[in-house]
Amino acid sequence: MYFYRDQYTKAMANEKAIREAQEKYGALLRKQLERVERLKAEGDWVDYGKLDKIIIGVCGGDGIGPYICASAQRVMEFLLRDEIKSGKVEVRVIDGLTIERRAAANKAIPDDVLAELKECHLILKGPTTTPKKGDEWPNIESANVAMRKELDLFANVRPVKVPELGIDWVFFRENTEGSYALGSDGIHVTEDLAIDFTVATKQGTERILRAGFDHAAKTGKNYVSVITKANVIKTTDGRFLDLAAEVAKDYPGVRWDDWFIDILSAKLIDPSRRSDYKVFVLPNLYGDIITDEAAQIQGGVGTAGSANIGKRYAMFEAIHGSAPRMVSEGRAQYADPSSMIKAVAMMMEHLGKAEEAERLEMALEVCVQFERKLVMTGRPNGATGNEFADYVMETIQRPDLRKAWEGYVKAAGKK
Ligand code: IPM
Ligand code: MG
């Protein structure tokens, strides 16, 4: 008798939990469908060449962020010195994207900071601390993830190059959907059941695929690998793959294939296969994970830059975190700004300054991998970030830079 009553009570409680979860789920779906309408109405790419003035915001972020960002800002201002002088480019430092300010406002990005960001076109951003459950900070959403959503920075472009191994990859990671879209909106249905959601919209998926295929066509790489786990995640990844087949029809000159994320992770460390790959297009979470692996092959996450590109805004950042320990140990000035400087190269590329971008990339490789006149160790026995930035700027100006770089790459390849 009691047994039945207990079962009944439990069933009633479950039904109540389900109804509550359904309501939350309904609200999430409504929001996503509204988002789809906004995507359908989105305008075309902003042509920076046609703007009277390009505003670049600089946000230092947390931990070592302000240090490495300031070093990268010097390199950026050096490369844009003519545009800054003529007033074509204005650089604005935006404070306030710190974890202290975000925690006080209990928001991923405080409103006033967001308003300032929205006045810019391009943003150079240092790493920001992302609270995780159990931290001293309120469990607010990551500032990165929020900025990508707020500014609709849908393409996370992450190049990885190791010339001496023939590796020249570019990852086009979808940046506003997938498991991240509702990453802070999962539902604790009961104390025994938690559910998260993954989002794929037709519009959101198509535009990242197009960005990847466009890049492959424009650069003459003409080869795209689409990465999913569509054998298991059949609905969202299945759609990603179906849409890839559709989009590919518009690029008859671009060869494409598809791989599952697990085997691709293996192939990236297979010396006999990996240099075949060129351009990858993939959903958010797989892109997050695999780009760290790829960066490690290049020399570590500290060597990789990342561009977050939308049709109106673009944000350039390191792919690593804010390393608070370096600050508490008094070593922040020795933090390596390479990844932020690489992000500057990507910004130059995005601005159409291809030559500056290329020279900066070559200079970075010469300084970090080959010549190594100054070495960053993260400690006082190495160079400071600013000394390193000076070294990079000197190297950019070397008349024999290209020749020197080619020589180094050739010699390294023979080893
Ligand atoms: C990245 C980072 C972020 C992400 C974190 C900090 C939220 O790992 O840019 O890859 O997961 O996207
Ligand atoms: Mg990551």
CSV table of C-alpha atoms and ligand atoms in Angstrom, one decimal:
chain,number,residue,atom,x,y,z
A,1,MET,CA,0.0,0.0,0.0
A,2,TYR,CA,2.7,2.5,1.1
A,3,PHE,CA,4.8,1.2,-1.8
A,4,TYR,CA,2.1,2.3,-4.3
A,5,ARG,CA,1.7,5.7,-2.6
A,6,ASP,CA,5.4,6.3,-2.8
A,7,GLN,CA,5.4,5.4,-6.5
A,8,TYR,CA,2.5,7.7,-7.1
A,9,THR,CA,4.2,10.6,-5.3
A,10,LYS,CA,7.4,10.0,-7.3
A,11,ALA,CA,5.5,9.9,-10.6
A,12,MET,CA,3.7,13.2,-9.7
A,13,ALA,CA,7.0,14.9,-8.8
A,14,ASN,CA,8.5,13.7,-12.1
A,15,GLU,CA,5.5,15.0,-14.1
A,16,LYS,CA,5.9,18.4,-12.4
A,17,ALA,CA,9.7,18.4,-13.2
A,18,ILE,CA,8.9,17.5,-16.8
A,19,ARG,CA,6.4,20.3,-17.2
A,20,GLU,CA,8.8,22.8,-15.7
A,21,ALA,CA,11.6,21.6,-18.0
A,22,GLN,CA,9.2,21.7,-21.0
A,23,GLU,CA,8.5,25.3,-20.2
A,24,LYS,CA,12.2,26.3,-20.0
A,25,TYR,CA,12.8,24.3,-23.2
A,26,GLY,CA,9.9,26.1,-25.0
A,27,ALA,CA,11.4,29.5,-24.0
A,28,LEU,CA,14.8,28.4,-25.4
A,29,LEU,CA,13.3,27.3,-28.6
A,30,ARG,CA,11.4,30.5,-29.0
A,31,LYS,CA,14.7,32.5,-28.5
A,32,GLN,CA,16.5,30.4,-31.1
A,33,LEU,CA,13.7,30.8,-33.6
A,34,GLU,CA,13.9,34.6,-33.1
A,35,ARG,CA,17.6,34.3,-33.7
A,36,VAL,CA,17.0,32.5,-36.9
A,37,GLU,CA,14.8,35.4,-38.1
A,38,ARG,CA,17.6,37.8,-37.3
A,39,LEU,CA,20.0,35.6,-39.2
A,40,LYS,CA,17.7,35.6,-42.2
A,41,ALA,CA,17.6,39.4,-42.1
A,42,GLU,CA,21.4,39.9,-41.6
A,43,GLY,CA,23.1,42.3,-43.9
A,44,ASP,CA,26.1,41.8,-46.1
A,45,TRP,CA,29.8,42.0,-45.1
A,46,VAL,CA,30.9,45.5,-44.1
A,47,ASP,CA,33.5,46.7,-46.5
A,48,TYR,CA,36.2,48.3,-44.4
A,49,GLY,CA,37.7,50.0,-47.4
A,50,LYS,CA,34.6,52.1,-47.7
A,51,LEU,CA,34.5,53.3,-44.1
A,52,ASP,CA,35.7,56.8,-43.3
A,53,LYS,CA,37.2,55.6,-40.1
A,54,ILE,CA,38.0,52.1,-38.7
A,55,ILE,CA,37.8,52.0,-34.9
A,56,ILE,CA,39.9,49.3,-33.2
A,57,GLY,CA,39.1,48.6,-29.6
A,58,VAL,CA,41.8,47.1,-27.3
A,59,CYS,CA,40.7,45.1,-24.3
A,60,GLY,CA,43.5,43.8,-22.1
A,61,GLY,CA,41.4,41.2,-20.2
A,62,ASP,CA,42.6,39.4,-17.1
A,63,GLY,CA,45.8,38.0,-15.7
A,64,ILE,CA,48.6,38.2,-18.2
A,65,GLY,CA,46.1,39.6,-20.7
A,66,PRO,CA,46.9,43.4,-20.2
A,67,TYR,CA,50.6,42.7,-20.5
A,68,ILE,CA,50.6,40.6,-23.7
A,69,CYS,CA,47.9,42.7,-25.2
A,70,ALA,CA,49.9,45.9,-24.7
A,71,SER,CA,52.9,44.3,-26.4
A,72,ALA,CA,50.7,43.2,-29.3
A,73,GLN,CA,49.1,46.7,-29.5
A,74,ARG,CA,52.5,48.2,-30.1
A,75,VAL,CA,53.1,45.9,-33.0
A,76,MET,CA,49.6,46.6,-34.3
A,77,GLU,CA,50.2,50.4,-34.1
A,78,PHE,CA,53.5,50.1,-35.8
A,79,LEU,CA,52.0,48.3,-38.8
A,80,LEU,CA,49.1,50.8,-38.9
A,81,ARG,CA,51.2,53.9,-38.3
A,82,ASP,CA,50.2,55.6,-41.6
A,83,GLU,CA,46.5,54.9,-41.1
A,84,ILE,CA,46.6,56.1,-37.5
A,85,LYS,CA,48.4,59.3,-38.5
A,86,SER,CA,45.9,60.0,-41.3
A,87,GLY,CA,43.0,59.3,-39.0
A,88,LYS,CA,41.7,56.4,-41.1
A,89,VAL,CA,42.2,54.2,-38.0
A,90,GLU,CA,41.4,55.1,-34.4
A,91,VAL,CA,42.6,52.9,-31.6
A,92,ARG,CA,40.6,52.9,-28.4
A,93,VAL,CA,41.6,51.2,-25.1
A,94,ILE,CA,38.5,49.7,-23.5
A,95,ASP,CA,38.9,48.9,-19.8
A,96,GLY,CA,36.3,47.0,-17.9
A,97,LEU,CA,36.4,43.6,-19.4
A,98,THR,CA,38.0,42.3,-16.2
A,99,ILE,CA,36.7,39.5,-14.1
A,100,GLU,CA,36.3,41.9,-11.2
A,101,ARG,CA,34.0,44.2,-13.2
A,102,ARG,CA,32.1,41.3,-14.7
A,103,ALA,CA,31.6,39.7,-11.4
A,104,ALA,CA,30.4,43.0,-9.8
A,105,ALA,CA,27.9,43.4,-12.7
A,106,ASN,CA,27.1,39.7,-12.6
A,107,LYS,CA,27.3,39.8,-16.4
A,108,ALA,CA,29.6,38.1,-18.9
A,109,ILE,CA,30.1,41.6,-20.4
A,110,PRO,CA,28.9,44.7,-18.4
A,111,ASP,CA,26.4,46.8,-20.4
A,112,ASP,CA,28.7,49.9,-20.7
A,113,VAL,CA,31.6,47.8,-22.0
A,114,LEU,CA,29.3,46.1,-24.5
A,115,ALA,CA,28.2,49.5,-25.7
A,116,GLU,CA,31.8,50.6,-26.2
A,117,LEU,CA,32.6,47.4,-28.0
A,118,LYS,CA,29.7,47.9,-30.4
A,119,GLU,CA,31.1,51.3,-31.4
A,120,CYS,CA,34.3,49.6,-32.7
A,121,HIS,CA,34.8,47.6,-35.9
A,122,LEU,CA,37.7,45.5,-34.8
A,123,ILE,CA,38.8,44.3,-31.4
A,124,LEU,CA,42.1,43.1,-30.1
A,125,LYS,CA,41.4,41.2,-27.0
A,126,GLY,CA,43.6,39.6,-24.3
A,127,PRO,CA,42.5,36.4,-22.6
A,128,THR,CA,39.7,36.7,-20.0
A,129,THR,CA,39.2,34.5,-17.0
A,130,THR,CA,36.3,32.1,-17.5
A,131,PRO,CA,34.7,31.1,-14.2
A,132,LYS,CA,33.9,27.5,-13.8
A,133,LYS,CA,31.6,25.9,-11.3
A,134,GLY,CA,33.1,26.0,-7.8
A,135,ASP,CA,35.4,29.0,-8.4
A,136,GLU,CA,35.5,32.1,-6.2
A,137,TRP,CA,33.7,34.0,-8.9
A,138,PRO,CA,30.0,33.9,-9.8
A,139,ASN,CA,29.3,31.3,-12.5
A,140,ILE,CA,28.8,33.9,-15.3
A,141,GLU,CA,29.2,33.0,-18.9
A,142,SER,CA,32.6,33.3,-20.5
A,143,ALA,CA,33.3,36.8,-21.9
A,144,ASN,CA,34.6,35.2,-25.1
A,145,VAL,CA,31.5,33.2,-25.7
A,146,ALA,CA,29.3,36.2,-24.8
A,147,MET,CA,31.2,38.5,-27.2
A,148,ARG,CA,31.0,36.0,-30.0
A,149,LYS,CA,27.3,35.8,-29.6
A,150,GLU,CA,26.6,39.5,-28.9
A,151,LEU,CA,28.7,40.7,-31.9
A,152,ASP,CA,27.7,37.6,-34.0
A,153,LEU,CA,31.3,36.6,-34.6
A,154,PHE,CA,30.3,33.3,-36.3
A,155,ALA,CA,33.6,32.3,-37.9
A,156,ASN,CA,36.4,31.3,-35.6
A,157,VAL,CA,39.4,31.2,-37.9
A,158,ARG,CA,42.5,29.4,-36.5
A,159,PRO,CA,45.5,28.8,-38.8
A,160,VAL,CA,48.2,26.4,-37.9
A,161,LYS,CA,51.4,26.3,-39.9
A,162,VAL,CA,54.5,24.2,-39.6
A,163,PRO,CA,56.2,25.0,-42.9
A,164,GLU,CA,59.1,22.5,-42.4
A,165,LEU,CA,56.5,19.7,-42.0
A,166,GLY,CA,54.4,20.9,-44.9
A,167,ILE,CA,51.5,21.7,-42.5
A,168,ASP,CA,49.4,24.6,-43.6
A,169,TRP,CA,45.9,24.3,-42.0
A,170,VAL,CA,43.1,26.7,-41.4
A,171,PHE,CA,40.2,25.7,-39.1
A,172,PHE,CA,36.8,27.4,-39.6
A,173,ARG,CA,35.1,26.7,-36.3
A,174,GLU,CA,31.5,27.6,-36.1
A,175,ASN,CA,31.5,30.1,-33.2
A,176,THR,CA,27.9,30.9,-32.2
A,177,GLU,CA,26.0,27.6,-32.2
A,178,GLY,CA,26.6,24.0,-31.5
A,179,SER,CA,27.0,23.0,-27.8
A,180,TYR,CA,28.0,26.5,-26.9
A,181,ALA,CA,24.7,28.3,-28.0
A,182,LEU,CA,22.9,27.1,-24.9
A,183,GLY,CA,25.9,26.1,-22.8
A,184,SER,CA,24.7,28.1,-19.8
A,185,ASP,CA,21.1,27.1,-20.4
A,186,GLY,CA,21.0,23.4,-19.8
A,187,ILE,CA,18.3,22.1,-17.5
A,188,HIS,CA,18.6,20.3,-14.2
A,189,VAL,CA,15.4,18.3,-14.7
A,190,THR,CA,15.5,16.5,-11.4
A,191,GLU,CA,18.4,15.9,-9.0
A,192,ASP,CA,19.1,12.7,-11.0
A,193,LEU,CA,18.8,14.1,-14.5
A,194,ALA,CA,20.6,17.0,-16.3
A,195,ILE,CA,20.2,17.9,-20.0
A,196,ASP,CA,22.2,20.1,-22.3
A,197,PHE,CA,21.4,21.2,-25.8
A,198,THR,CA,23.2,21.5,-29.1
A,199,VAL,CA,21.9,23.9,-31.8
A,200,ALA,CA,22.4,23.8,-35.5
A,201,THR,CA,20.4,26.3,-37.7
A,202,LYS,CA,20.4,26.2,-41.5
A,203,GLN,CA,21.5,29.8,-41.7
A,204,GLY,CA,24.2,29.5,-39.1
A,205,THR,CA,25.6,26.3,-40.6
A,206,GLU,CA,25.5,27.5,-44.1
A,207,ARG,CA,27.4,30.7,-43.4
A,208,ILE,CA,30.3,28.9,-41.7
A,209,LEU,CA,30.5,26.4,-44.5
A,210,ARG,CA,30.5,29.2,-47.1
A,211,ALA,CA,33.3,31.0,-45.2
A,212,GLY,CA,35.4,27.8,-45.3
A,213,PHE,CA,34.7,27.0,-49.0
A,214,ASP,CA,35.2,30.7,-50.0
A,215,HIS,CA,38.6,30.6,-48.3
A,216,ALA,CA,39.6,27.4,-50.0
A,217,ALA,CA,38.5,28.8,-53.4
A,218,LYS,CA,40.1,32.2,-53.0
A,219,THR,CA,43.5,30.9,-51.7
A,220,GLY,CA,43.7,28.2,-54.3
A,221,LYS,CA,43.9,25.6,-51.6
A,222,ASN,CA,40.7,24.1,-53.2
A,223,TYR,CA,40.3,21.4,-50.6
A,224,VAL,CA,37.9,21.4,-47.6
A,225,SER,CA,37.4,18.7,-44.9
A,226,VAL,CA,34.1,18.9,-43.0
A,227,ILE,CA,34.4,17.4,-39.5
A,228,THR,CA,31.5,16.1,-37.5
A,229,LYS,CA,30.4,13.1,-35.5
A,230,ALA,CA,27.3,12.6,-37.7
A,231,ASN,CA,27.4,8.8,-37.1
A,232,VAL,CA,26.3,9.4,-33.5
A,233,ILE,CA,25.0,13.0,-33.2
A,234,LYS,CA,22.7,12.4,-36.0
A,235,THR,CA,20.4,15.5,-35.9
A,236,THR,CA,22.6,18.5,-35.6
A,237,ASP,CA,25.8,17.0,-37.0
A,238,GLY,CA,23.8,15.2,-39.6
A,239,ARG,CA,22.4,18.5,-40.8
A,240,PHE,CA,25.8,20.1,-40.8
A,241,LEU,CA,27.0,17.4,-43.1
A,242,ASP,CA,23.9,17.5,-45.4
A,243,LEU,CA,24.3,21.3,-45.7
A,244,ALA,CA,28.0,20.8,-46.5
A,245,ALA,CA,27.0,18.7,-49.5
A,246,GLU,CA,24.6,21.4,-50.6
A,247,VAL,CA,27.0,24.3,-50.2
A,248,ALA,CA,29.8,22.3,-51.9
A,249,LYS,CA,27.7,22.3,-55.1
A,250,ASP,CA,28.4,26.1,-55.4
A,251,TYR,CA,32.1,25.4,-55.4
A,252,PRO,CA,32.8,23.0,-58.2
A,253,GLY,CA,36.5,23.7,-58.2
A,254,VAL,CA,36.9,22.8,-54.5
A,255,ARG,CA,37.3,19.2,-53.6
A,256,TRP,CA,35.8,18.2,-50.3
A,257,ASP,CA,35.5,15.2,-47.9
A,258,ASP,CA,34.2,14.5,-44.5
A,259,TRP,CA,35.8,13.0,-41.4
A,260,PHE,CA,34.6,12.1,-38.0
A,261,ILE,CA,36.2,14.1,-35.2
A,262,ASP,CA,37.7,11.0,-33.5
A,263,ILE,CA,39.6,9.7,-36.5
A,264,LEU,CA,40.6,13.3,-37.5
A,265,SER,CA,42.3,13.8,-34.1
A,266,ALA,CA,44.4,10.7,-34.9
A,267,LYS,CA,45.1,11.8,-38.4
A,268,LEU,CA,46.5,15.2,-37.3
A,269,ILE,CA,49.4,13.4,-35.6
A,270,ASP,CA,49.9,10.9,-38.5
A,271,PRO,CA,53.0,12.2,-40.3
A,272,SER,CA,52.1,10.4,-43.5
A,273,ARG,CA,48.7,12.0,-43.8
A,274,ARG,CA,48.5,15.3,-42.1
A,275,SER,CA,50.1,17.6,-44.6
A,276,ASP,CA,47.3,16.7,-47.1
A,277,TYR,CA,44.7,18.6,-45.1
A,278,LYS,CA,44.1,22.3,-45.9
A,279,VAL,CA,40.9,23.8,-44.7
A,280,PHE,CA,38.6,22.4,-42.0
A,281,VAL,CA,35.0,23.4,-41.3
A,282,LEU,CA,33.5,22.1,-38.1
A,283,PRO,CA,31.0,22.7,-35.3
A,284,ASN,CA,31.9,24.7,-32.3
A,285,LEU,CA,32.9,22.2,-29.6
A,286,TYR,CA,35.0,20.0,-32.0
A,287,GLY,CA,36.6,23.1,-33.3
A,288,ASP,CA,37.5,24.2,-29.7
A,289,ILE,CA,39.1,20.8,-28.9
A,290,ILE,CA,40.9,20.1,-32.2
A,291,THR,CA,42.4,23.6,-32.5
A,292,ASP,CA,44.3,23.1,-29.2
A,293,GLU,CA,45.7,19.8,-30.5
A,294,ALA,CA,46.6,21.5,-33.8
A,295,ALA,CA,48.2,24.4,-32.0
A,296,GLN,CA,50.3,22.0,-29.9
A,297,ILE,CA,51.7,20.5,-33.1
A,298,GLN,CA,52.8,24.0,-34.0
A,299,GLY,CA,54.6,24.5,-30.7
A,300,GLY,CA,51.8,25.0,-28.1
A,301,VAL,CA,48.7,27.1,-27.6
A,302,GLY,CA,50.9,30.0,-26.9
A,303,THR,CA,51.9,30.2,-30.5
A,304,ALA,CA,48.4,30.3,-32.1
A,305,GLY,CA,46.2,33.3,-32.9
A,306,SER,CA,42.5,33.3,-33.4
A,307,ALA,CA,40.2,35.5,-35.4
A,308,ASN,CA,36.5,35.7,-34.6
A,309,ILE,CA,34.8,37.1,-37.6
A,310,GLY,CA,31.4,38.3,-38.3
A,311,LYS,CA,29.9,40.4,-41.1
A,312,ARG,CA,30.0,43.7,-39.1
A,313,TYR,CA,32.6,43.1,-36.3
A,314,ALA,CA,35.7,41.0,-35.9
A,315,MET,CA,37.7,40.2,-32.8
A,316,PHE,CA,41.3,38.9,-32.6
A,317,GLU,CA,42.7,37.0,-29.6
A,318,ALA,CA,45.1,34.4,-28.3
A,319,ILE,CA,43.7,30.9,-28.0
A,320,HIS,CA,45.1,30.4,-24.5
A,321,GLY,CA,44.0,31.5,-21.0
A,322,SER,CA,44.9,34.3,-18.6
A,323,ALA,CA,47.5,32.4,-16.6
A,324,PRO,CA,46.7,34.1,-13.2
A,325,ARG,CA,49.5,32.2,-11.6
A,326,MET,CA,52.1,34.1,-13.6
A,327,VAL,CA,50.6,37.3,-12.2
A,328,SER,CA,50.5,36.1,-8.6
A,329,GLU,CA,54.2,35.0,-8.9
A,330,GLY,CA,55.2,38.4,-10.3
A,331,ARG,CA,56.1,37.1,-13.7
A,332,ALA,CA,53.4,38.7,-15.9
A,333,GLN,CA,55.9,40.9,-17.8
A,334,TYR,CA,57.7,37.7,-19.0
A,335,ALA,CA,54.5,36.2,-20.5
A,336,ASP,CA,54.9,35.3,-24.1
A,337,PRO,CA,52.8,37.7,-26.4
A,338,SER,CA,53.4,35.5,-29.5
A,339,SER,CA,49.8,34.4,-29.8
A,340,MET,CA,48.5,37.9,-29.5
A,341,ILE,CA,51.0,39.1,-32.1
A,342,LYS,CA,49.8,36.4,-34.3
A,343,ALA,CA,46.3,37.6,-33.8
A,344,VAL,CA,47.5,41.0,-35.0
A,345,ALA,CA,48.7,39.4,-38.2
A,346,MET,CA,45.2,38.0,-38.7
A,347,MET,CA,43.8,41.4,-38.1
A,348,MET,CA,46.1,42.8,-40.9
A,349,GLU,CA,44.9,40.1,-43.2
A,350,HIS,CA,41.3,41.0,-42.4
A,351,LEU,CA,41.9,44.6,-43.1
A,352,GLY,CA,43.3,43.7,-46.5
A,353,LYS,CA,46.9,44.4,-45.5
A,354,ALA,CA,48.1,41.1,-46.8
A,355,GLU,CA,51.8,42.1,-47.2
A,356,GLU,CA,52.0,43.4,-43.6
A,357,ALA,CA,50.3,40.2,-42.4
A,358,GLU,CA,52.8,38.0,-44.2
A,359,ARG,CA,55.8,39.9,-43.1
A,360,LEU,CA,54.6,39.8,-39.5
A,361,GLU,CA,54.1,36.1,-39.7
A,362,MET,CA,57.5,35.5,-41.2
A,363,ALA,CA,59.1,37.7,-38.6
A,364,LEU,CA,57.4,35.8,-35.8
A,365,GLU,CA,58.6,32.5,-37.2
A,366,VAL,CA,62.1,33.8,-37.5
A,367,CYS,CA,62.1,35.1,-34.0
A,368,VAL,CA,60.4,32.2,-32.2
A,369,GLN,CA,61.4,29.1,-34.1
A,370,PHE,CA,64.7,29.9,-36.0
A,371,GLU,CA,66.9,32.8,-35.0
A,372,ARG,CA,65.9,33.0,-31.3
A,373,LYS,CA,68.1,36.0,-30.5
A,374,LEU,CA,65.7,36.6,-27.6
A,375,VAL,CA,63.9,33.7,-26.0
A,376,MET,CA,60.7,33.8,-23.9
A,377,THR,CA,60.8,31.5,-20.9
A,378,GLY,CA,58.0,33.0,-18.8
A,379,ARG,CA,60.6,33.9,-16.2
A,380,PRO,CA,63.3,36.5,-15.5
A,381,ASN,CA,65.9,34.4,-17.2
A,382,GLY,CA,64.0,35.1,-20.5
A,383,ALA,CA,63.0,38.2,-22.4
A,384,THR,CA,60.0,40.4,-21.4
A,385,GLY,CA,57.0,40.6,-23.7
A,386,ASN,CA,57.9,44.2,-24.6
A,387,GLU,CA,61.5,43.2,-25.5
A,388,PHE,CA,60.2,40.4,-27.6
A,389,ALA,CA,57.8,42.8,-29.4
A,390,ASP,CA,60.7,45.1,-30.2
A,391,TYR,CA,62.6,42.2,-31.6
A,392,VAL,CA,59.6,41.3,-33.8
A,393,MET,CA,59.3,44.9,-35.0
A,394,GLU,CA,63.0,45.0,-35.9
A,395,THR,CA,62.7,41.8,-37.7
A,396,ILE,CA,59.7,43.0,-39.8
A,397,GLN,CA,61.9,45.8,-41.0
A,398,ARG,CA,64.8,43.6,-42.1
A,399,PRO,CA,65.2,44.0,-45.9
A,400,ASP,CA,66.4,40.4,-46.2
A,401,LEU,CA,63.5,39.0,-44.1
A,402,ARG,CA,61.9,36.8,-46.8
A,403,LYS,CA,65.2,35.4,-47.9
A,404,ALA,CA,66.2,34.6,-44.3
A,405,TRP,CA,62.9,33.0,-43.6
A,406,GLU,CA,63.1,30.8,-46.7
A,407,GLY,CA,66.6,29.8,-45.8
A,408,TYR,CA,65.5,28.7,-42.3
A,409,VAL,CA,62.5,26.8,-43.5
A,410,LYS,CA,64.5,24.9,-46.1
A,411,ALA,CA,67.2,24.0,-43.6
A,412,ALA,CA,64.6,22.9,-41.0
A,413,GLY,CA,62.9,20.7,-43.6
A,414,LYS,CA,66.1,18.8,-44.4
A,415,LYS,CA,66.7,17.8,-40.8
B,1,IPM,C1,38.8,29.1,-27.0
B,1,IPM,C2,38.6,29.0,-25.5
B,1,IPM,C3,37.1,29.3,-25.1
B,1,IPM,C4,36.2,28.4,-25.8
B,1,IPM,C5,36.9,29.3,-23.6
B,1,IPM,C6,37.8,30.3,-22.9
B,1,IPM,C7,35.4,29.6,-23.3
B,1,IPM,O1,38.9,27.7,-25.1
B,1,IPM,O2,38.7,30.3,-27.4
B,1,IPM,O3,39.0,28.1,-27.6
B,1,IPM,O4,35.9,27.3,-25.3
B,1,IPM,O5,35.8,28.7,-26.9
B,2,MG,MG,39.6,26.4,-26.6
